[in-house]
XYZ file of C-alpha atoms in Angstrom:
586
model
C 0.000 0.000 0.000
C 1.101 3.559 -0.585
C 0.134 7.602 -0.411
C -0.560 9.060 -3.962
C -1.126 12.960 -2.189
C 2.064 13.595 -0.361
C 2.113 16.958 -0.770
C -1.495 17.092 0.977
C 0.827 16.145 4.543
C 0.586 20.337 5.431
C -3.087 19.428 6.636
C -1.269 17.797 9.614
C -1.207 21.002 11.325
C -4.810 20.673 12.199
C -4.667 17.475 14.470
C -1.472 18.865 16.245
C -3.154 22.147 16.746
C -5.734 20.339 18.852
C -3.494 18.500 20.583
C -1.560 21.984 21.680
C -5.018 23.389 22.544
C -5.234 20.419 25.039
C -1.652 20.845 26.416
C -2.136 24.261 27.502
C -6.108 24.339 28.097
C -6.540 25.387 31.935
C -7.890 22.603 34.234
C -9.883 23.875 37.013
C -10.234 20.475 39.685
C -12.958 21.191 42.275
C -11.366 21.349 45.675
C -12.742 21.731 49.231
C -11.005 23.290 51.044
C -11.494 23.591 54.820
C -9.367 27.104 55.165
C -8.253 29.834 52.885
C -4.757 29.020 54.562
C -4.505 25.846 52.233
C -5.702 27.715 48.881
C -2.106 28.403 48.185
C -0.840 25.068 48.663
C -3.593 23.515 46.783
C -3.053 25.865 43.639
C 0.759 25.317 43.980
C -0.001 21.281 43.355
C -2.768 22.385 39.846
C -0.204 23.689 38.488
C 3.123 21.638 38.941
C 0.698 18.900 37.417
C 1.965 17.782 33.798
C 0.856 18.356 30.584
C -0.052 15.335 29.352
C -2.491 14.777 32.875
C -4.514 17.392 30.563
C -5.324 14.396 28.501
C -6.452 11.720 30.866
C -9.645 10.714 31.291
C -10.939 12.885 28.225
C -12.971 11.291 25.595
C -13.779 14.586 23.006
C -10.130 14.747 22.886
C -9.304 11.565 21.679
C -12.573 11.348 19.231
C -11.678 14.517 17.705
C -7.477 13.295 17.114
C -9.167 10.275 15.432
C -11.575 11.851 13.439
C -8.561 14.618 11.790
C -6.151 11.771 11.455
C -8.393 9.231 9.781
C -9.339 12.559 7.387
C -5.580 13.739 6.985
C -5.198 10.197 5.716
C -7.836 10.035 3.624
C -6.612 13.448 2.020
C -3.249 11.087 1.101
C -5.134 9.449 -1.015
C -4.248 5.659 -0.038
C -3.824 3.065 -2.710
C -2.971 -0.576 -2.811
C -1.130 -1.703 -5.950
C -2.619 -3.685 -9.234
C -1.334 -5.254 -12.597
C -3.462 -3.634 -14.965
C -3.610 -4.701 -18.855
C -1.973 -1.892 -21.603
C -1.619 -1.507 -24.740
C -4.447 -4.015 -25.998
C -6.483 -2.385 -28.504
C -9.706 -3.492 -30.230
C -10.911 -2.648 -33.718
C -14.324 -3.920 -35.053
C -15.167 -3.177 -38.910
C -18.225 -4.205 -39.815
C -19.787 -4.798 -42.984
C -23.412 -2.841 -43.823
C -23.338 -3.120 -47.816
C -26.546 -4.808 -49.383
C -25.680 -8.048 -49.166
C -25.343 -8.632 -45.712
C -29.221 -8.493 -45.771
C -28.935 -11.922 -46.713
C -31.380 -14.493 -44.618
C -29.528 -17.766 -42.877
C -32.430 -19.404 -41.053
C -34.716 -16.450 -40.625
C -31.950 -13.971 -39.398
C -30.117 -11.374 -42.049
C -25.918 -12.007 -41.430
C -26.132 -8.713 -40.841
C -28.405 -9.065 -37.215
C -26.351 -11.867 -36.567
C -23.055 -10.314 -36.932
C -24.339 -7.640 -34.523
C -25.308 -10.053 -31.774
C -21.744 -11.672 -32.352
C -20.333 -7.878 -31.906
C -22.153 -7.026 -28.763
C -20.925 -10.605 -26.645
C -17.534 -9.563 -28.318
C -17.439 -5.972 -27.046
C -18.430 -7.009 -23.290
C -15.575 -9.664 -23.557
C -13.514 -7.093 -24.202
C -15.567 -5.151 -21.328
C -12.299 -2.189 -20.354
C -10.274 -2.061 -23.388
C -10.087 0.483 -25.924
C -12.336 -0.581 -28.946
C -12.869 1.676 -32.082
C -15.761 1.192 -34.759
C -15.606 1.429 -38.459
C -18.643 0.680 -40.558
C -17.487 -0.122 -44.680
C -18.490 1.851 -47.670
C -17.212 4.141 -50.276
C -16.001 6.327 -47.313
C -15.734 4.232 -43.990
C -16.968 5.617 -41.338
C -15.669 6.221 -37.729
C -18.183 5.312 -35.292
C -15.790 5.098 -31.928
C -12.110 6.218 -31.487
C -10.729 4.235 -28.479
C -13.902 4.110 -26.301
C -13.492 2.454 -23.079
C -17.404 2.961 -22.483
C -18.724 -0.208 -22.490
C -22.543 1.315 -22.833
C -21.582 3.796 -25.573
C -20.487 0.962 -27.461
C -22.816 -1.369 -26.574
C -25.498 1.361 -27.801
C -23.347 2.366 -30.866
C -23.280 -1.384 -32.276
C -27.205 -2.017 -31.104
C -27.954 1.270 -33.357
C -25.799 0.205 -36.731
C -28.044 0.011 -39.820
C -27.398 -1.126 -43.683
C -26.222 1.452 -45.525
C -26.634 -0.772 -49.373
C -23.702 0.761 -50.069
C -20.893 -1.701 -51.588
C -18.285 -2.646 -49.112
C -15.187 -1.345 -50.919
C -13.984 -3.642 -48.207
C -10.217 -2.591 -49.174
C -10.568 0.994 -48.213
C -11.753 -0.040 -44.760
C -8.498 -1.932 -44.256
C -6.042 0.770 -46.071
C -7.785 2.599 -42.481
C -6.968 0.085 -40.198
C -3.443 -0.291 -41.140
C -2.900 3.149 -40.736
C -4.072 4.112 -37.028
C -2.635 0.205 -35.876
C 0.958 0.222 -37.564
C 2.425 1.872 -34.133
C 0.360 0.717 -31.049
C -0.524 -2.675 -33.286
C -4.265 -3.678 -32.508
C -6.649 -6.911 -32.373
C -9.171 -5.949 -35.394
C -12.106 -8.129 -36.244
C -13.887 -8.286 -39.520
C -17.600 -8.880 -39.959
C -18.798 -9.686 -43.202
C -20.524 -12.289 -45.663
C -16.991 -13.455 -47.488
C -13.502 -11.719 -47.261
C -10.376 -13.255 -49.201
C -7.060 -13.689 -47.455
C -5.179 -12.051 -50.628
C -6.692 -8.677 -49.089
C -4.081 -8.726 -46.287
C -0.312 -8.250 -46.354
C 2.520 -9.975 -44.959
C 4.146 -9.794 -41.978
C 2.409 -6.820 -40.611
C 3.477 -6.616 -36.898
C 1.350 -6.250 -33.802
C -1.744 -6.893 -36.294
C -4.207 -9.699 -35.601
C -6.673 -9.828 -38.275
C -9.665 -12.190 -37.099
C -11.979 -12.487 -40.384
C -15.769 -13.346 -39.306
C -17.203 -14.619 -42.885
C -20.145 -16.675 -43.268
C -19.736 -20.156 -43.303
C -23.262 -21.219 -44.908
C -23.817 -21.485 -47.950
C -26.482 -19.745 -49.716
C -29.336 -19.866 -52.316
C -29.373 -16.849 -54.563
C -31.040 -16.090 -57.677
C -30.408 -12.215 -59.487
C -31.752 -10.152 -61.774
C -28.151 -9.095 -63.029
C -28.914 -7.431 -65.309
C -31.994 -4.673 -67.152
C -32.633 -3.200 -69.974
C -35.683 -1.276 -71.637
C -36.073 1.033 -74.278
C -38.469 3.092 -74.971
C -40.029 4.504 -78.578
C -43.326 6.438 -79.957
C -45.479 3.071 -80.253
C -44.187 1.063 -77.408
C -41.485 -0.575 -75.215
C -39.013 -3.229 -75.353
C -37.370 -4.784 -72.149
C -35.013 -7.588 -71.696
C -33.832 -9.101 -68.177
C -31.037 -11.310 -67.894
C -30.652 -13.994 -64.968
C -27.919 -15.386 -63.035
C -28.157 -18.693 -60.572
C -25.873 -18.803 -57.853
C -26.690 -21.991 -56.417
C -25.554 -25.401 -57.335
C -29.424 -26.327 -57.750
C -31.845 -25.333 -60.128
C -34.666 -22.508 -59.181
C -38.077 -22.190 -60.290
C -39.945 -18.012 -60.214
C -42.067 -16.011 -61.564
C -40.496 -12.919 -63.836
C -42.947 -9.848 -63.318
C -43.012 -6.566 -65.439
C -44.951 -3.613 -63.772
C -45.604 0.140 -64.628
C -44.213 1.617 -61.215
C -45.607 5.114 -60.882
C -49.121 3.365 -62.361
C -48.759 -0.457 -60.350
C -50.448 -1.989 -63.775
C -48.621 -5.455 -64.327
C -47.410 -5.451 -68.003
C -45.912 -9.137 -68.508
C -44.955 -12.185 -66.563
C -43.221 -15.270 -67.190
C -42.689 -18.304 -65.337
C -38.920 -19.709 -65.577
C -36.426 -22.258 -64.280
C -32.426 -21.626 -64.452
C -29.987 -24.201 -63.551
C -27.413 -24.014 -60.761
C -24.924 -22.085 -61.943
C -26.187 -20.757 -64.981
C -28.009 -18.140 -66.509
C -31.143 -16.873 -68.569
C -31.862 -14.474 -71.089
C -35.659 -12.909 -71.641
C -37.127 -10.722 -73.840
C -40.575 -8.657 -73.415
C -41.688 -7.399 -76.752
C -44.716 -4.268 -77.060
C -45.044 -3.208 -73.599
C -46.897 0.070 -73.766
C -44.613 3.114 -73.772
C -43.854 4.436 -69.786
C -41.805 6.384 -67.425
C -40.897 3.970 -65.179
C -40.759 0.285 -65.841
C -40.008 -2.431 -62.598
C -38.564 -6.099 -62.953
C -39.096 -8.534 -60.091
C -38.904 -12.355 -59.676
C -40.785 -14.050 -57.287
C -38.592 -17.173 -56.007
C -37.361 -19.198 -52.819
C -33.825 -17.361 -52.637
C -32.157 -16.276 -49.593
C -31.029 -12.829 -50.487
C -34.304 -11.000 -51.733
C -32.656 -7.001 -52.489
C -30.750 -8.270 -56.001
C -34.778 -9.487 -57.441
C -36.215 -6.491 -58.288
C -34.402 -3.736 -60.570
C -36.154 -0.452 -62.275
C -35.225 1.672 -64.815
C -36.135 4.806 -65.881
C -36.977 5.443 -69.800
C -36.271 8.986 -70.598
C -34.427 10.929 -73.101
C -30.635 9.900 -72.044
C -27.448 10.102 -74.070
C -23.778 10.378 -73.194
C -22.826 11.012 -76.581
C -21.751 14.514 -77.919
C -20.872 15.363 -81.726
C -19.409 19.198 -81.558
C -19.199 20.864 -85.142
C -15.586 21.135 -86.395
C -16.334 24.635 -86.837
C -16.445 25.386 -83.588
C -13.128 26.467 -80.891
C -10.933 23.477 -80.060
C -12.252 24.136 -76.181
C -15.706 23.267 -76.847
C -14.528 20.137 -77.248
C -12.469 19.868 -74.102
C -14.767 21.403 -71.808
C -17.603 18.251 -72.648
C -14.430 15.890 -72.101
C -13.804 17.126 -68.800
C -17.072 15.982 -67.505
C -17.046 12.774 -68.545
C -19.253 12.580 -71.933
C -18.306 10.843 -74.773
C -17.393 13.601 -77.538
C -16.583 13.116 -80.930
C -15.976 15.765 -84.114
C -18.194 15.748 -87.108
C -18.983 17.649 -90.119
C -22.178 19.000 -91.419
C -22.599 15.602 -92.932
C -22.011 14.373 -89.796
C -24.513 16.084 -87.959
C -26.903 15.265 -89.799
C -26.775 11.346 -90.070
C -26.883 11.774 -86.137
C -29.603 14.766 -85.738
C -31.849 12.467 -83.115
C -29.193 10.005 -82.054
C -26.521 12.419 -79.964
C -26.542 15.889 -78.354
C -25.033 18.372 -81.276
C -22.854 21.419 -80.509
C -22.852 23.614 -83.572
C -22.591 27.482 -84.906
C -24.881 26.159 -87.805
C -28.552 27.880 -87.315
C -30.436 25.989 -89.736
C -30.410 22.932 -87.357
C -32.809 25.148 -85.322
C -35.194 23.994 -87.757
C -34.205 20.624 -88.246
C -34.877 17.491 -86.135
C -36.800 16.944 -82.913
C -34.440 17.029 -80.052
C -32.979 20.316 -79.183
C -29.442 21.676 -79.638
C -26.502 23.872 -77.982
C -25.977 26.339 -80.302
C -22.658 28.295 -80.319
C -22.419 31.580 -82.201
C -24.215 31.986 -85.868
C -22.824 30.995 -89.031
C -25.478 33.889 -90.735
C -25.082 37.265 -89.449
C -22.010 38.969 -88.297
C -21.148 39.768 -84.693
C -21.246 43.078 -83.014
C -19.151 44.913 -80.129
C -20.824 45.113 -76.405
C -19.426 45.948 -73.079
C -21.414 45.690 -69.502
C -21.693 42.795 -67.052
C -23.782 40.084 -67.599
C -27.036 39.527 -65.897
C -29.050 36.169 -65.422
C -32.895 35.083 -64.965
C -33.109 32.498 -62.504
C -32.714 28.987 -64.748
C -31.112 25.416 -63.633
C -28.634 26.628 -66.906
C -26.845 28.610 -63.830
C -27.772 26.838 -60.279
C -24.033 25.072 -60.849
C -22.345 27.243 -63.273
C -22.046 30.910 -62.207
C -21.378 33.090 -65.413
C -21.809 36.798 -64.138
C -17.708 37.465 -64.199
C -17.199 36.734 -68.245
C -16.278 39.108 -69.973
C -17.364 38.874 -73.355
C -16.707 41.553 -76.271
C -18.887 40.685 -79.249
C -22.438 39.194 -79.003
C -24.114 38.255 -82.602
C -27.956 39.075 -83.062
C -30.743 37.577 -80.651
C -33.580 35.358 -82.163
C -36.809 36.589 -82.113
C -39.457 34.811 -80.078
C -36.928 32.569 -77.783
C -36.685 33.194 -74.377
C -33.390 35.027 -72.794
C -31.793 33.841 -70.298
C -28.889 36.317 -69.884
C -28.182 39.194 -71.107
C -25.371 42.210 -71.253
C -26.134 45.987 -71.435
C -30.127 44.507 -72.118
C -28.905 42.841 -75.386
C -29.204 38.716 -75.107
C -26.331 36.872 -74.237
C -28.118 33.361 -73.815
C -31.237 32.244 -75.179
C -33.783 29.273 -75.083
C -36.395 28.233 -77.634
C -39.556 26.727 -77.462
C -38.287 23.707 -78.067
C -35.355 23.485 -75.964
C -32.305 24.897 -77.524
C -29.962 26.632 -76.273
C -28.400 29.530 -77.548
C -24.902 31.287 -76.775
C -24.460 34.581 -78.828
C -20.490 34.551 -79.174
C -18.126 32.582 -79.608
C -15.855 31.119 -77.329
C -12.412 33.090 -78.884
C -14.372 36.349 -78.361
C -14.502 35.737 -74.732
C -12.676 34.621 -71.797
C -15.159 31.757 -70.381
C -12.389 29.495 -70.496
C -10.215 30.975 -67.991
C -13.461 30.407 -65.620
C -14.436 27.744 -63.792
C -17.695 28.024 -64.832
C -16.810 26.982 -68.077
C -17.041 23.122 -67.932
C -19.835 23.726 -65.782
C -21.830 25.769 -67.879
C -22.003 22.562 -70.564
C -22.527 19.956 -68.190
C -25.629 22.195 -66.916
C -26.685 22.205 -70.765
C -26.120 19.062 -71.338
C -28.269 17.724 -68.396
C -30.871 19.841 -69.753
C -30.552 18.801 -73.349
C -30.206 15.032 -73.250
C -32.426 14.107 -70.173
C -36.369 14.002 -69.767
C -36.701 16.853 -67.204
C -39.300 14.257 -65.474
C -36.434 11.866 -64.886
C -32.938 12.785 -62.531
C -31.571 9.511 -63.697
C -30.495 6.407 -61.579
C -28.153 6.477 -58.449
C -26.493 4.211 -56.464
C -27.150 4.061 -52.747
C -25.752 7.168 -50.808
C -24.083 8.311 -54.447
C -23.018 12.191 -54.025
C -23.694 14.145 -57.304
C -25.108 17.272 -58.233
C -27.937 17.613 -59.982
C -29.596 19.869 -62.145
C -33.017 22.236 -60.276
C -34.299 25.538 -60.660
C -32.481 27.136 -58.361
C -34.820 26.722 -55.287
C -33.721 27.132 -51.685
C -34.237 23.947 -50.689
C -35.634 20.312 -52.540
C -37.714 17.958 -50.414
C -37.091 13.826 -51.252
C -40.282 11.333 -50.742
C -40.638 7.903 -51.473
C -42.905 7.118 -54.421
C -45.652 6.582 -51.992
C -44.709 10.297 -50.678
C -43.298 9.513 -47.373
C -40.879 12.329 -46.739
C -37.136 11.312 -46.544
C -35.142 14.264 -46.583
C -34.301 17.749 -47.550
C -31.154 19.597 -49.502
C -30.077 23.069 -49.412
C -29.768 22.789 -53.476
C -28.491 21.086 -56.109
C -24.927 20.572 -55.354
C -25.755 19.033 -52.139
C -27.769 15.963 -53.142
C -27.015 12.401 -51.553
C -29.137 9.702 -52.738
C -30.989 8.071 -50.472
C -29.402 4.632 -48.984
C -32.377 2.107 -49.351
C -32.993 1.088 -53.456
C -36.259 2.029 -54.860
C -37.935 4.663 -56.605
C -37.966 8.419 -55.098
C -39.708 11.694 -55.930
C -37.630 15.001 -55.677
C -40.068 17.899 -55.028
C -38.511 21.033 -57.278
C -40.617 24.433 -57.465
C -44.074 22.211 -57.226
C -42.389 19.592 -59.977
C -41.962 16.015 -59.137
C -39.071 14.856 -60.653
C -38.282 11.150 -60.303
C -34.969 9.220 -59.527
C -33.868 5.625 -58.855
C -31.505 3.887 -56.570
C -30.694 0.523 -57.422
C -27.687 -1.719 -56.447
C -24.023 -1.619 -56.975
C -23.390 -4.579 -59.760
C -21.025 -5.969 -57.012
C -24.299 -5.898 -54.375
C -25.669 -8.584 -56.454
C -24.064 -11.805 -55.630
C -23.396 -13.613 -52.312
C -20.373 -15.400 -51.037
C -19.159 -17.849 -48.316
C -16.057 -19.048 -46.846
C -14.852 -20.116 -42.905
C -13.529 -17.394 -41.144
C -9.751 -17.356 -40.358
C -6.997 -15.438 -38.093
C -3.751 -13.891 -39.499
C -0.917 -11.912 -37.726
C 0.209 -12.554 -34.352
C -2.362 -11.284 -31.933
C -0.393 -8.473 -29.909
C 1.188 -9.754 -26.470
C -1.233 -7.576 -23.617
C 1.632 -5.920 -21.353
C 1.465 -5.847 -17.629
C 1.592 -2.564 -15.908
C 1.485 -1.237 -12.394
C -1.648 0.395 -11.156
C -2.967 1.790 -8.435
C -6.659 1.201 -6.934
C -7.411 4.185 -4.129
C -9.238 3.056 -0.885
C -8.986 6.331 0.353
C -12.924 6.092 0.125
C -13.447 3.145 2.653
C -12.213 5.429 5.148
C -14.853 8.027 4.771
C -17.503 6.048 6.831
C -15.581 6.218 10.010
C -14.938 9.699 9.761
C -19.040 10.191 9.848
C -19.010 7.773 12.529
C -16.830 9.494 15.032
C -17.729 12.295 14.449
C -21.251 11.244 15.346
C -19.698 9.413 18.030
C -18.171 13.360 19.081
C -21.489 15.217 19.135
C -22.900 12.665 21.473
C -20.088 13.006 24.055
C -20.857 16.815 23.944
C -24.999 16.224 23.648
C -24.310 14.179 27.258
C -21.432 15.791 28.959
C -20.178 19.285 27.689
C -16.742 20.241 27.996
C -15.177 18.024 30.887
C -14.001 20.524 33.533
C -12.078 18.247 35.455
């Protein structure tokens, strides 16, 4: 046993203050005295008495020098020593993509996992465990919590997220915060390869949790429609997982409407797949595959897609400035260079990018429209001004400078505008129009300047109905007229969520169809699985790395607080003695 508060020893002068208050107290002895002539004698013997006789027979004092000693040692702060366990630390990483919603005898792997994480975490009841969860960006739940209840609560709240695992990004964190200090990491998930790990990485025990049962999985792996004036095509394409054969049902449905279009009853052998075709399906927005069999993981049989006006192909006029070109690389389209030849053999097939006004009159889908190839440009100067238009809700254009702008159509609507002379217009049918060209400005020293014909694009080559398809929790920015804020339901309009804008969107986590509220439009989107989400895998679990050796350290466990009680009792014990006798006088 030692004293961890040395220093608090100066609170000794308190119990040897009493003690000098006894020493020199006066003690008055009631005498008779049969004469005054023996008064002096008598006083004479008082006072050659010792000291220390002024502590005989005196029960406050002794109370009271108990009562400061047993609190001056209390104020030490007592302690017995301990071998405590440091150094061990406990890293959980667990799996919430898609398929972990896989059934083994009426429980997902992904409930059972957590029940194997809770009895793991109170094993581990007083170490330092952290908590990543897997995705495109893993998540930090817990940094070295020694809580037992916050953890316990943390696991008991995880969800799915659908999101694929990108298992190896999880790991890349691991490695990183347990190369120094080492750590004990477990791994929950459905199937995880060894090749995944490295070699001889020190003070790392990697415990991999897989599921060792096999199961039966049939998946719509593929879906396909398109859509034309008369009607709809669709083909569905199906993979078996299982060694056996499976029997289901293949059903087509309208989605916004519920109306069933087709079904078909089919059988695929283990390990094989099917092809099927639906042929004059009346045309729709939103078509839904779904096939009804005995399968253990249910979230890969249904798939959607939507059927709007969608192309990633450009064709830019050679005519046009080199950076045109550029500009539609750098976000991602496919862009090719064509002549007027060109242009037209693909009028209804691709998005066109030309200076060439007489394909304002040609065709049915709309066009970006660059300059004019009929009329001469003219000089302006001023800043440019905009209307409120998704053209602009990414791509902010009011610091251009521009110094020529060619003639406005009549009838088309403008969207900005310098010194009150057009700058950017929009027909009836769609079109946009930009009156310069690019070498009489200096857009492409802005940022705005990719932006500007991704915004055009989005508005030129899809349905303004339709956002497109996402995968779960996908960040992209989308396309809105510039509202404050757009409100997300479920097709059934259960509200989900809300974003600022545009450039804030998330897509919602759970697959399905959604409806994005947009100044009173309803604008639908999908969220369907990762191609990787739509196969299961199983394997036995395994341990690799040399599970880090716990070292022993010296602690100390106070006491100090078993000492309080008999402080309250004496000085209980002290109030009595005064309650009964008052200060002793003799």
């Amino acid at each position: 046993m030692g004293l961890d508060q040395l220093n608090n020893l100066w609170t000794a002068i308190f119990p040897l203050a009493v003690l000098l208050y006894y020493f020199f107290r006066k003690k008055y002895v009631t005498t008779t005295i049969s004469s005054t002539l023996f008064w002096e004698r008598s006083m004479r013997e008082t006072k050659v008495s010792p000291y220390l006789k002024n502590l005989q027979q005196n029960a406050l004092f002794y109370l009271q020098m108990a009562a400061l000693l047993l609190f001056l040692f209390v104020l030490l702060k007592p302690y017995v020593a301990e071998e405590n366990v440091v150094g061990e630390h406990s890293i959980f990483v667990i799996d919430t993509s898609a398929s972990m919603g896989a059934m083994v005898d009426g429980v997902s792997l992904f409930e059972r996992n957590k029940k194997k994480l809770l009895a793991l975490a109170e094993e581990k009841e007083g170490e330092a465990i952290s908590v990543i969860t897997t995705g495109k960006e893993p998540s930090f739940l817990l940094r070295e919590e020694k809580d037992l209840r916050l953890i316990l609560g943390t696991i008991d709240q995880l969800e799915l997220n659908y999101e694929h695992e990108h298992m190896d990004r999880a790991i890349e964190i691991v490695q990183s915060i347990a190369k120094t200090g080492g750590a004990d990491v477990h791994i929950f998930t459905d199937y995880l390869d060894r090749s995944f790990f490295m070699e001889n990485e020190n003070g790392i025990s990697w415990n991999v949790h897989n599921n060792d049962k096999p199961l039966t999985n049939i998946a719509i792996e593929k879906f396909g429609a398109v859509s034309s004036q008369n009607h709809t095509e669709a083909i569905v394409k199906l993979k078996n997982e299982s060694a056996m054969k499976l029997e289901g049902t293949v059903l087509l449905k309208n989605e916004l409407t519920g109306e069933q279009l087709a079904s078909e009853n089919v059988v695929v052998e283990g390990q094989s797949e099917e092809l099927l075709s639906f042929k004059e399906l009346p045309v729709m927005t939103v078509v839904s595959v779904k096939i009804e069999a005995e399968d253990d993981y249910l979230l890969d049989n249904e798939a959607i897609v939507l059927l709007g006006k969608e192309s990633t192909e450009v064709i830019v006029d050679v005519q046009l400035h080199e950076l045109v070109k550029k500009a539609f690389e750098a976000i991602g389209l496919a862009v090719t260079t064509g002549s007027t030849n060109e242009l037209n053999l693909s009028r209804d097939q691709a998005m066109l990018v030309t200076n060439q006004t007489s394909f304002l009159d040609e065709g049915t889908e709309p066009i970006l429209l660059i300059g004019r190839n009929d009329v001469p440009a003219e000089e302006v100067a001023g800043d440019i001004e905009t209307v409120p238009n998704p053209l602009f809700t990414v791509a902010s254009i009011e610091e251009v400078y521009v110094s020529e702008l060619y003639p406005p159509f009549e009838g088309f609507t403008t969207l900005a505008s310098i010194n009150d002379r057009p700058f950017i217009q929009q027909s009836s049918r769609g079109d946009i129009v930009v009156l310069t060209d690019i070498d009489l400005t200096d857009w492409p020293l802005h940022p705005s300047f990719p932006l500007f014909f991704w915004s055009a694009s989005e508005l030129l080559t899809t349905d303004r109905e339709l956002i497109g398809s996402f995968t779960p929790n996908e960040r992209k920015a989308i396309v809105t007229g510039g509202v404050e804020s757009l409100e997300l339901f479920t097709l059934d309009d259960q509200y989900v969520t809300t974003f600022a804008d545009g450039n804030s969107f998330v897509a919602p986590s759970k697959p399905g169809i959604y409806k994005l509220l947009d100044e009173g439009d309803e604008n639908f989107l999908s969220v369907q699985l990762d191609a990787a989400e739509k196969t299961v895998a199983d394997g036995k679990g395994y341990q690799l790395g040399s599970t880090q050796q716990k070292n022993q350290e010296e602690g100390k466990r106070l006491i100090g607080w078993l000492f309080l009680l008999p402080v309250l009792l004496l000085l209980v014990l002290e109030w009595e003695v005064q309650r009964r006798r008052g200060y002793p006088n003799s």
